[in-house]
Amino acid sequence: MMSLRHSPHGARLGASPQRAKNSVGTLRRLWAFIAPQKRKLFAAMAMVVVSSALALAGPYVIGWTVDVYIIERRTDGFLATLVLLLAIYMALGAATFLQNYWMIDVGQRTVHAIRERLFRHFHELPISFFDRRQQGELMSRITNDIDNMSQTFNSTVVQVVSSTLTLMGAIVVMLSQSVVLTIVTLVVVPLMYVGMRWITNRTRVRFREQQRALGEMNGFIEEVISGQKVVKLFSQEERMESELARKNAELKQAGFWAQTYSGFIPKLMNFLNNVSFALIAGVGGWLAAKGAISVGTIVVFVEYARQFTRPLNDLANQWNTLLSALAGAERVLEILDLPKEEEDEREAAALDRLDGRIEFRQVVFSYDKQRPALDGVTFSIAPGETVALVGPTGAGKTTVLQLLTRFYDPDRGVILIDGRDSRTIKRASLRRHMAFVLQDTFLFAGTIRDNIRYGRLEATDEEVEEAARQANAHSFIMKLPDGYDTVLAPGGGGISQGQRQLLAIARAMIADPAILILDEATSNIDTVTEVRIQEALARLMNGRTCLVIAHRLNTIQHADRILVLNEGKVIEQGTHEELLAAKGFYFQLYCRYWKRSMHAAR
């Protein structure tokens, strides 16, 4: 089976650039994504400064109130002072709301841009990158690592800056005093309960929407990464990027409101705590002015003591989050630093049509620059000829196809397509003239109609259905509840493997390729379905250049020619009968195959 995920030899790829050596370097790299939002970022930071100043101003006014109206027992202007305190804390609430709102917007837009850039870069990487990486690890980078960065943008940055400013301000003020007293009040607990309930009822819905959008996008990304070969072979990179942009926009919107509502919780606690202290200062001051109690300036230190300890706790809590986000950012930047697939040569041409003539001349290729996967391979295929590639595992069959499709280029030698060096043909143009029917057919989540149309997006519904008829797929499709509009699960779940292969044939039919590549397209299926597939393949192969990789030698007996590969070399070629008569390597393979078949039949 041609897994377009090779290889026992490892994939060839330039060494990854070194990761950022320090946090400062990583932050500098991230600034390129943040810079478009710098106005909102600076506005949010300005609100942090304002809110920190207001948070420090409140206790100072309270202390002044105590000194003037309690100690000196004055009442004139007391109401105006209370109004001033109320104004300070209302302004503080407005400033914290704005810093939260703007910073969340900056964070969501930034990770939106990073995620799209990373996804686009995936399409620009050579296939060798995907050959040596696990899908789950790539998924982690594009989802979890970016989510960690999002959390940092949403709250951690503001919290760190705010806590630092508040801590410095509180230290300066407290150093000028002599006594610290802590008072705990529960007056605003009912308000906290009502506020928390109002917020959580809304955040629950928003987070559910966010998780749904995140789950849909994760599934889409995993699907596209799994089917990266199919995407590239049909040159659908732009369509996949547009679909990702749509899903990413939905996630951005859902994430924005989820984080906005949840961000109100700490702000609510802070606001109500401030109201509590304002009430204590006001009521206590009034009572002291009347001679009921004597509190003095010590009241102010209740607030400053809290403002001294809280930033320390906040900084400690946010530090791990910040480090985790920076580590995630390094992992994302590491991917973005990887070299793109080598660009087409400047003089590379786009071909309107191909006759399908293929020629390998002394082709040498190695995945790891040590052991050659192909060593001096030479053969030619005439337009419309069907040629089978056979040989043991690791003989080089898949590598021939890797080079033909330009997932890799040869180290030495030349591959000619219609007499042109393949390196002078644009990759996308070359692949548009090819179609694949593989053993493990990959189908995308969506309707059957859309999966068939993937071979040629501009195809009409009538052309889709005609391709399905030619592929012997129409009858089983019409038996499904929604016919061509039946929605398949990711990977083609919900239908049999044989039915998936029939859809793959229909997809190749509608692409109308000049070159067709078949990779054990009839293995692991029942006899009736195999007959239908063989009939459909016969129609598909008619008049086209065909390369067939088969491990069951009985399926390629009628090929026009058979190329026998071993250890990266073409050691025999001819018809089935000619190769058997020669009693060479193919004869040995054929005898071993029949012995295994007879043993299995028993």
PDB file of C-alpha atoms in Angstrom, residues 191 207 216 270 291 357 407 490 552 592:
ATOM      1  CA  LEU A 191     -24.064  41.081  46.353  1.00  0.00           C
ATOM      2  CA  PHE A 207     -18.063  28.323  27.273  1.00  0.00           C
ATOM      3  CA  GLU A 216     -15.231  21.420  15.416  1.00  0.00           C
ATOM      4  CA  ASN A 270     -12.286  43.457  43.409  1.00  0.00           C
ATOM      5  CA  GLY A 291     -17.908  60.346  68.984  1.00  0.00           C
ATOM      6  CA  ARG A 357       4.424   9.891 -21.047  1.00  0.00           C
ATOM      7  CA  PHE A 407       6.713  15.295  -3.015  1.00  0.00           C
ATOM      8  CA  PRO A 490     -14.541  12.083   9.286  1.00  0.00           C
ATOM      9  CA  ARG A 552      -1.346  -9.544  -4.588  1.00  0.00           C
ATOM     10  CA  ARG A 592       5.900 -17.580  -2.756  1.00  0.00           C
TER      11      ARG A 592
END
